[in-house]
CSV table of C-alpha atoms in Angstrom, one decimal:
chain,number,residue,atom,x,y,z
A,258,UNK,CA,-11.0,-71.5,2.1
A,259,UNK,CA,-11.3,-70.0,5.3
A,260,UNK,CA,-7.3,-68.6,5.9
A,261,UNK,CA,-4.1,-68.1,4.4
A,262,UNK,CA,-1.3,-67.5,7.1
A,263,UNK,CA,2.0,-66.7,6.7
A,264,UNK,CA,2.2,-64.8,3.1
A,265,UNK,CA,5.5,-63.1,2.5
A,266,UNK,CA,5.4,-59.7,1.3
A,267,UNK,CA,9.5,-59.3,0.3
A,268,UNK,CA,11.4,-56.2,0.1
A,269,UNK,CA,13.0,-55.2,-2.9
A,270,UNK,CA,16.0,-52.5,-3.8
A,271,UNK,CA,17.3,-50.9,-6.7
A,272,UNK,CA,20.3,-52.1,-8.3
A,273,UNK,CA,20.5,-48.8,-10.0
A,274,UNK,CA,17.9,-45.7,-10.5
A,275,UNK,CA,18.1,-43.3,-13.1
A,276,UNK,CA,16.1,-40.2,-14.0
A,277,UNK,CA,16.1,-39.5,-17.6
A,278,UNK,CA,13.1,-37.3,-18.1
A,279,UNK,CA,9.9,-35.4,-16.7
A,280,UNK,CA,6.6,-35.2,-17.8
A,281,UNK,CA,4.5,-32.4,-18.8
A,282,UNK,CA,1.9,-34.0,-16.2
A,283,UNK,CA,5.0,-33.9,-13.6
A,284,UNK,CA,5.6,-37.8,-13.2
A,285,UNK,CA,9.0,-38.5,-13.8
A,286,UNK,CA,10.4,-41.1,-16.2
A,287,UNK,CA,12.8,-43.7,-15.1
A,288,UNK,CA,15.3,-46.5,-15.3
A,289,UNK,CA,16.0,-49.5,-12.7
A,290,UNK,CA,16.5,-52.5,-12.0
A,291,UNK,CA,14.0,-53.9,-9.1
A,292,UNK,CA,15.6,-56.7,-7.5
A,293,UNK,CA,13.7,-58.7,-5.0
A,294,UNK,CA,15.2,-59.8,-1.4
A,295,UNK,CA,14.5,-62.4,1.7
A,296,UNK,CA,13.5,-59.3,4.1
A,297,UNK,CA,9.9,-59.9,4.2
A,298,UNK,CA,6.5,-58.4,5.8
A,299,UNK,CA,4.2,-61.3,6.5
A,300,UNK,CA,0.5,-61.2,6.5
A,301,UNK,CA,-2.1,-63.2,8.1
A,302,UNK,CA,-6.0,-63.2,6.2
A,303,UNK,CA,-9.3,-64.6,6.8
A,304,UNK,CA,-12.3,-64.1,5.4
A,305,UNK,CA,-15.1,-62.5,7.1
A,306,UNK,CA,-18.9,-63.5,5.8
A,307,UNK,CA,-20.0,-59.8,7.1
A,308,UNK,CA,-17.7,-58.3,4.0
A,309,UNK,CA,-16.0,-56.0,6.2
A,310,UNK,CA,-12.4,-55.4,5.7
A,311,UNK,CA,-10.2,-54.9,9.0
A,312,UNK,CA,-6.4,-55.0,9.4
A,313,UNK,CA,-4.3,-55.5,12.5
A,314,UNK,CA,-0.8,-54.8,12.9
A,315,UNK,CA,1.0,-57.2,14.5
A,316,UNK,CA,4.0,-55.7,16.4
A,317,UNK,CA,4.5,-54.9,19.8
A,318,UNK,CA,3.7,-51.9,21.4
A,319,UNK,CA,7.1,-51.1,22.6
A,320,UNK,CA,8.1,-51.0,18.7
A,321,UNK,CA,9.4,-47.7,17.8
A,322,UNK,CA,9.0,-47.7,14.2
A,323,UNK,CA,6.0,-45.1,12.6
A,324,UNK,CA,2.6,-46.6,13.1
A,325,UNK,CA,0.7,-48.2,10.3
A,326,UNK,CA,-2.1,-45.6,8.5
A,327,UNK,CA,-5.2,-46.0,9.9
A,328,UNK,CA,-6.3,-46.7,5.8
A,329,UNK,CA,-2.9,-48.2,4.6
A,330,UNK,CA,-2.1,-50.2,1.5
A,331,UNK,CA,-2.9,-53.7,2.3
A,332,UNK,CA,-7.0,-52.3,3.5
A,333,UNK,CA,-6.9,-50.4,-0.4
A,334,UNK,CA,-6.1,-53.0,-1.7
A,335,UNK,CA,-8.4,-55.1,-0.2
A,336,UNK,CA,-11.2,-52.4,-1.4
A,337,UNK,CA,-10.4,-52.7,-4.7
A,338,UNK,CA,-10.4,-56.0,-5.0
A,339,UNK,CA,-13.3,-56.4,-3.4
A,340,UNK,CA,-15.2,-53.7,-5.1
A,341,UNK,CA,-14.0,-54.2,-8.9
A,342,UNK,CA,-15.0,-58.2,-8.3
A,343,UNK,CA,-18.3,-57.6,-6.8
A,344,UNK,CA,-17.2,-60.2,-3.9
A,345,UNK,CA,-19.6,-60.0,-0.9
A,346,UNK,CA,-16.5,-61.4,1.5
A,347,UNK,CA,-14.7,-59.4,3.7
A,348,UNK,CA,-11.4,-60.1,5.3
A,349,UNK,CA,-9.6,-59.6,8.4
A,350,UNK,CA,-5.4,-58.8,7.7
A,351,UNK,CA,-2.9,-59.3,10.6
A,352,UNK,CA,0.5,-57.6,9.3
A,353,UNK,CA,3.4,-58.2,10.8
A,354,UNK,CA,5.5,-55.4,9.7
A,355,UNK,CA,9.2,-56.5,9.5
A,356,UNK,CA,10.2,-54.2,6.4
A,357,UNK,CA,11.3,-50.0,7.6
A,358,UNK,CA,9.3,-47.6,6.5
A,359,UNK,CA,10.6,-44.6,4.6
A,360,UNK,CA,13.3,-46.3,3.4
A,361,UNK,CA,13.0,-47.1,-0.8
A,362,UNK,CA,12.4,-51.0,-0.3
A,363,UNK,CA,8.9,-50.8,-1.4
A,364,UNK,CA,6.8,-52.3,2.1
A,365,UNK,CA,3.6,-50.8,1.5
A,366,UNK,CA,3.5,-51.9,-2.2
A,367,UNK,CA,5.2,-55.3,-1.5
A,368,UNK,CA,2.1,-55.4,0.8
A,369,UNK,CA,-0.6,-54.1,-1.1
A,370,UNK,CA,0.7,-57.3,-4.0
A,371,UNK,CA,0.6,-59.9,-1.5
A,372,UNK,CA,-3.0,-58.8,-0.1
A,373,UNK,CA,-4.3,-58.9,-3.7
A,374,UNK,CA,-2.7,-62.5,-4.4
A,375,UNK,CA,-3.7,-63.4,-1.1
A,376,UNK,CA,-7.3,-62.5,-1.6
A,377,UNK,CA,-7.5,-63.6,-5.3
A,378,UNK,CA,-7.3,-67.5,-3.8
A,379,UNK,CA,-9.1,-66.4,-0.5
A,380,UNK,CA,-11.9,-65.1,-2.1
A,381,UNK,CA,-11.9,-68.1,-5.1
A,382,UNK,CA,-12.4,-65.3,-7.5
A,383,UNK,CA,-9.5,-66.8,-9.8
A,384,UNK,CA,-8.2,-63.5,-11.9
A,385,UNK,CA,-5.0,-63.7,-14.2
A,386,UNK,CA,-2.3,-62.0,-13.1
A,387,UNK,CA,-2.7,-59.6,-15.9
A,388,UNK,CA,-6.1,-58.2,-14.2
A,389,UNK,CA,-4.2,-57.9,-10.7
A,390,UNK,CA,-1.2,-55.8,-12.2
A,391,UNK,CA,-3.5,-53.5,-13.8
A,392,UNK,CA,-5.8,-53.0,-10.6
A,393,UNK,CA,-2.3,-52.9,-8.8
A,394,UNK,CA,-1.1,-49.6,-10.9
A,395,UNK,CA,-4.0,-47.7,-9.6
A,396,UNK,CA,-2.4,-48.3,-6.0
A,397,UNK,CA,1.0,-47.2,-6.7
A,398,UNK,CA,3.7,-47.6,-8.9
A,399,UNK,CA,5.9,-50.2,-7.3
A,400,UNK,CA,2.9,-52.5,-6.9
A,401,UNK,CA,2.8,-53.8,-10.2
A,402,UNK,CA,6.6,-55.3,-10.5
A,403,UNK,CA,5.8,-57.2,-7.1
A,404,UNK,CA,2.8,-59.2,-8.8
A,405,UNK,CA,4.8,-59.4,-12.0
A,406,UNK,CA,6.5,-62.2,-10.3
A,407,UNK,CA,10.2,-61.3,-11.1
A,408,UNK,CA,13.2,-59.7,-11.0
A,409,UNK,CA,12.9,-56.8,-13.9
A,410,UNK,CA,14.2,-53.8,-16.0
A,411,UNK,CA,11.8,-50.9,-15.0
A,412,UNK,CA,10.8,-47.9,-17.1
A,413,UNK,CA,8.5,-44.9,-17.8
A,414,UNK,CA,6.8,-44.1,-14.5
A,415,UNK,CA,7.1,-47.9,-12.9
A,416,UNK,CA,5.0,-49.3,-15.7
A,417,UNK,CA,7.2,-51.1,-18.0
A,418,UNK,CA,8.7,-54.1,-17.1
A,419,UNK,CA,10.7,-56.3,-19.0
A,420,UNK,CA,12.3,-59.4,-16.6
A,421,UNK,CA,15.7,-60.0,-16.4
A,422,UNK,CA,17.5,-62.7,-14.6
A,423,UNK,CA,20.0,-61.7,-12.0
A,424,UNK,CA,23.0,-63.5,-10.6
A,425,UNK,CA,22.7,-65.3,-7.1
A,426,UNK,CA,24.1,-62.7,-4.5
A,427,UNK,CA,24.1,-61.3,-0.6
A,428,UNK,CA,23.3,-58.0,0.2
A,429,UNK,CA,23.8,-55.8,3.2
A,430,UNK,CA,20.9,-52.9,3.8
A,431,UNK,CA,21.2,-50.3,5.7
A,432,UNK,CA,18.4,-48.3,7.2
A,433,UNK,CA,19.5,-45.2,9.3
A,434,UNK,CA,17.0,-44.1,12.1
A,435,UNK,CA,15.9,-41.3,9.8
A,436,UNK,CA,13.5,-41.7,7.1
A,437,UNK,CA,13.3,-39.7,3.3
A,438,UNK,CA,10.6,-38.1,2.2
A,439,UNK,CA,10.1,-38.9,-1.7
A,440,UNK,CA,8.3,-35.9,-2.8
A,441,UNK,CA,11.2,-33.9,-1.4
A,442,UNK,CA,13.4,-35.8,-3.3
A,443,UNK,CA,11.5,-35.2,-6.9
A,444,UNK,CA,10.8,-31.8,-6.1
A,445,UNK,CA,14.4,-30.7,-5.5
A,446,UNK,CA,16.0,-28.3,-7.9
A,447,UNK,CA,19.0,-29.7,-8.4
A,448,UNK,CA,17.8,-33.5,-9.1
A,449,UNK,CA,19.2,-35.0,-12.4
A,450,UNK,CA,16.5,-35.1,-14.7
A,451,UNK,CA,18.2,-35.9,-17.7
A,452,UNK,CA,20.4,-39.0,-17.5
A,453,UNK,CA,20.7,-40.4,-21.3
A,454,UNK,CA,18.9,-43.7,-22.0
A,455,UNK,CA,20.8,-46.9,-20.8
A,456,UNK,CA,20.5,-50.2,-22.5
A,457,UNK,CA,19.5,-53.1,-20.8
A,458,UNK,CA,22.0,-55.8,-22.6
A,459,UNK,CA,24.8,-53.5,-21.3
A,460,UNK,CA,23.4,-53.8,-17.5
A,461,UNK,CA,23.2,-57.3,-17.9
A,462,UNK,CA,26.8,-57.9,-19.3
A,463,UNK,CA,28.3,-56.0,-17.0
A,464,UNK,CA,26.6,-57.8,-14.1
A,465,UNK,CA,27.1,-61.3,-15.4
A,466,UNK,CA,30.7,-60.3,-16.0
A,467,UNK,CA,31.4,-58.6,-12.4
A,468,UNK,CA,28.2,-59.2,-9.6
A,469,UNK,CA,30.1,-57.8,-7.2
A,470,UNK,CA,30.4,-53.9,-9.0
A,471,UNK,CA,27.2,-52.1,-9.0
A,472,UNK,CA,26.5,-50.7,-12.2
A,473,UNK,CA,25.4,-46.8,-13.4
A,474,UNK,CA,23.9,-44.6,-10.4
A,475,UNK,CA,20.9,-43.5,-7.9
A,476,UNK,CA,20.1,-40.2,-9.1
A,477,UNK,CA,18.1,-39.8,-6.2
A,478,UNK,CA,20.8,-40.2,-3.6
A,479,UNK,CA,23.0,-36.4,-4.5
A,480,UNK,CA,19.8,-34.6,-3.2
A,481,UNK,CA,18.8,-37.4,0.0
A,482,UNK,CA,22.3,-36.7,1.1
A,483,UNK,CA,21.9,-33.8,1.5
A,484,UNK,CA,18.3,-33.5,3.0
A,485,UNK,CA,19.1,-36.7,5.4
A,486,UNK,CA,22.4,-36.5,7.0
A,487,UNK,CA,22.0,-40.5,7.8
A,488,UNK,CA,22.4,-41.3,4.6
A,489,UNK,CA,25.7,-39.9,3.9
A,490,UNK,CA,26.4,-41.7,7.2
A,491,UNK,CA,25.5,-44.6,6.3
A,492,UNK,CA,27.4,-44.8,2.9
A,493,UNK,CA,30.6,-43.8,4.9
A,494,UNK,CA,30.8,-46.8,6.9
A,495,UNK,CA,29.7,-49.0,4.2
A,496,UNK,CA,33.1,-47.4,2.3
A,497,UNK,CA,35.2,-48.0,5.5
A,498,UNK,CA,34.5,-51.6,5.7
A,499,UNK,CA,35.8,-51.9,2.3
A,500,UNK,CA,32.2,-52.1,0.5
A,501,UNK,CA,30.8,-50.4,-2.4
A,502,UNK,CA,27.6,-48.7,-1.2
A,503,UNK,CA,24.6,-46.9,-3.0
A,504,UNK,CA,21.1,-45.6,-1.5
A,505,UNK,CA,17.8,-47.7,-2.9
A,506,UNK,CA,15.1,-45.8,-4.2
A,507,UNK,CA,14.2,-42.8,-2.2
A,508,UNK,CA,16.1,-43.8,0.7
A,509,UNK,CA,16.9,-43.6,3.1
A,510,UNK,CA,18.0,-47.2,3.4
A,511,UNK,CA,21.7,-48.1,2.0
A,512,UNK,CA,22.5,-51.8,0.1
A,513,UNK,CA,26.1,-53.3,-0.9
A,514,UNK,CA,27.1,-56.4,-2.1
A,515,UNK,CA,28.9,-58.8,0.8
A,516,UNK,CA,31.5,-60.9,-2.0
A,517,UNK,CA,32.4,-63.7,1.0
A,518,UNK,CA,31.7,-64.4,4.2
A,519,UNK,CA,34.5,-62.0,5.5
A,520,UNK,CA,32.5,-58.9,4.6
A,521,UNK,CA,29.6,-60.5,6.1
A,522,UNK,CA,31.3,-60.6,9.3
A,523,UNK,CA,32.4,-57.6,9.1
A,524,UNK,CA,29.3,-55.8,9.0
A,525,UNK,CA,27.7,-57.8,11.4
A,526,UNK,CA,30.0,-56.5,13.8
A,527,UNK,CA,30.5,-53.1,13.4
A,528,UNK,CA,29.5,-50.7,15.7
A,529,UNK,CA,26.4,-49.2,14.5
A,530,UNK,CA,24.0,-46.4,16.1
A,531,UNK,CA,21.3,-46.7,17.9
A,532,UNK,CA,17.9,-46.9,16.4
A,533,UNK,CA,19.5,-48.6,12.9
A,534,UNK,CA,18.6,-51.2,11.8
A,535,UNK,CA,21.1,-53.5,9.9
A,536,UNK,CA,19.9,-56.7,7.4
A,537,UNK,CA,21.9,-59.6,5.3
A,538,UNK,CA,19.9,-60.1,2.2
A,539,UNK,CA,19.8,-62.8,-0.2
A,540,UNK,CA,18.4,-62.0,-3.8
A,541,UNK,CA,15.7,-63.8,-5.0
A,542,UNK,CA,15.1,-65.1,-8.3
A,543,UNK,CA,11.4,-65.1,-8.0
A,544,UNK,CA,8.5,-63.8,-5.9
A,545,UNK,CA,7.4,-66.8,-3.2
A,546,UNK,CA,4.2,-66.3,-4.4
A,547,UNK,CA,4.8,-66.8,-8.3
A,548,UNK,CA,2.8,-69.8,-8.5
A,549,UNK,CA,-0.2,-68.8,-7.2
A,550,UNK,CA,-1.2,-67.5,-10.5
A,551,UNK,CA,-2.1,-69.0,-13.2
A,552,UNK,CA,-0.7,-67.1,-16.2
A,553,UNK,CA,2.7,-66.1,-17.3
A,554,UNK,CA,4.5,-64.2,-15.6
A,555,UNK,CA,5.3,-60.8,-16.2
């Protein structure tokens, strides 16, 4: 195999994100829910017989988002594939970068996944899944739940992940022209760091029952408020159209649930600022690139 083109590299936002703990080594212990969505990155590969590893990024120059790292996620990836396999391929990786930056929708991860499914079949080296998540968690957190395959109940640092199936449902996000910086966010004094343990059963009832209500909190979002104005902006006219708003991850990007086709209108055409950038989401049930491996999922 000489190319893949046209890998998808989705989005995904949390339905809820707790904080319910730190660790003597200063990680943080968590609660979520990662859902997946149809806002997608999408990478071009193909192999290179001098086994060097290059990437490309794809949008226009008059783009005003952040430029890509000179060493991003997808090209260390790429080296540790290449590296723990002993493959003496390279690859060349054309990224069309759709997904904000700085925003909690996990990009660079969702990328870094993709590269290493994408290269797994490129390459013909044929690992489990199982071998890919746990050369994933060395890349970042988020990365393994995006090879996982599915929709899933997150704890400890990222690392546990138990799938859950999720109602169908359409999803407005919000990214303000400002981004969030993470770090920040964990380092604040006055996060919550102590939210008690929730049960997953409950989360599930209570979205089977109601898909529309969004269930427990972003413990996050208190102290991005109030280090990124835009956010609080952002959930304001969310509330004003009638919507029931909450920040994903770090921010600084803002998700509710559009019910009908009324509120779907309606946020299309409101008057938004300049530099936003607005997105109707449909959940997914499943990664588009579950099949490619060959073990279960998860």
């Amino acid at each position: 195999m000489q190319r893949l083109l046209d890998v998808p590299a989705p989005a995904k936002i949390n339905l809820f994100l707790h904080v319910t703990g730190r660790r003597a080594d200063g990680y943080h212990e968590l609660q979520s829910v990662f859902r997946l969505v149809d806002w997608a990155d999408t990478l071009h590969l193909e192999t290179r017989r001098d086994g060097r590893l290059s990437r490309e990024d794809l949008r226009p120059a008059d783009d005003a988002s952040p430029p890509l790292p000179e060493d991003d996620l997808c090209l260390r990836a790429a080296r540790a594939l290449q590296a723990a396999s002993g493959c003496p391929l390279g690859a060349h990786i054309v990224l069309d970068k759709r997904i904000p930056q700085q925003a909690g929708l996990g990009g660079g991860s969702s990328d870094a996944a993709s590269t290493l499914m994408a290269l797994n079949r490129l390459w013909g080296l044929d690992w489990p899944r199982a071998a890919l998540i746990r050369l994933g968690a060395r890349l970042g957190a988020d990365v393994p739940f995006f090879l996982g395959g599915r929709n899933a109940w997150v704890e400890g640092i990222g690392d546990r992940l138990t799938p859950v199936d999720l109602p169908a449902a359409r999803y407005v996000i919000v990214k303000p022209a400002a981004g969030t910086a993470t770090a920040a966010i964990y380092q604040a004094a006055d996060l919550e760091r102590a939210t008690p343990l929730a049960i997953m059963q409950d989360f599930v009832a209570s979205v089977t029952a109601d898909p529309v209500r969004l269930w427990g909190r972003n413990d996050l979002q208190p102290v991005a408020m109030r280090l990124c104005p835009d956010v609080v902006t952002a959930l304001e006219r969310l509330t004003r159209l009638g919507l029931q708003p909450r920040m994903t991850g770090s921010g600084s990007a803002v998700f509710a649930v559009l019910p009908g086709q009324a509120e779907v209108a309606a946020v299309q055409t409101a008057d938004w600022p300049s530099g936003w950038q607005i997105r109707v989401c449909c959940g997914l049930p499943e990664h588009p690139l579950v099949g490619w491996q060959k073990d279960a999922i998860m």
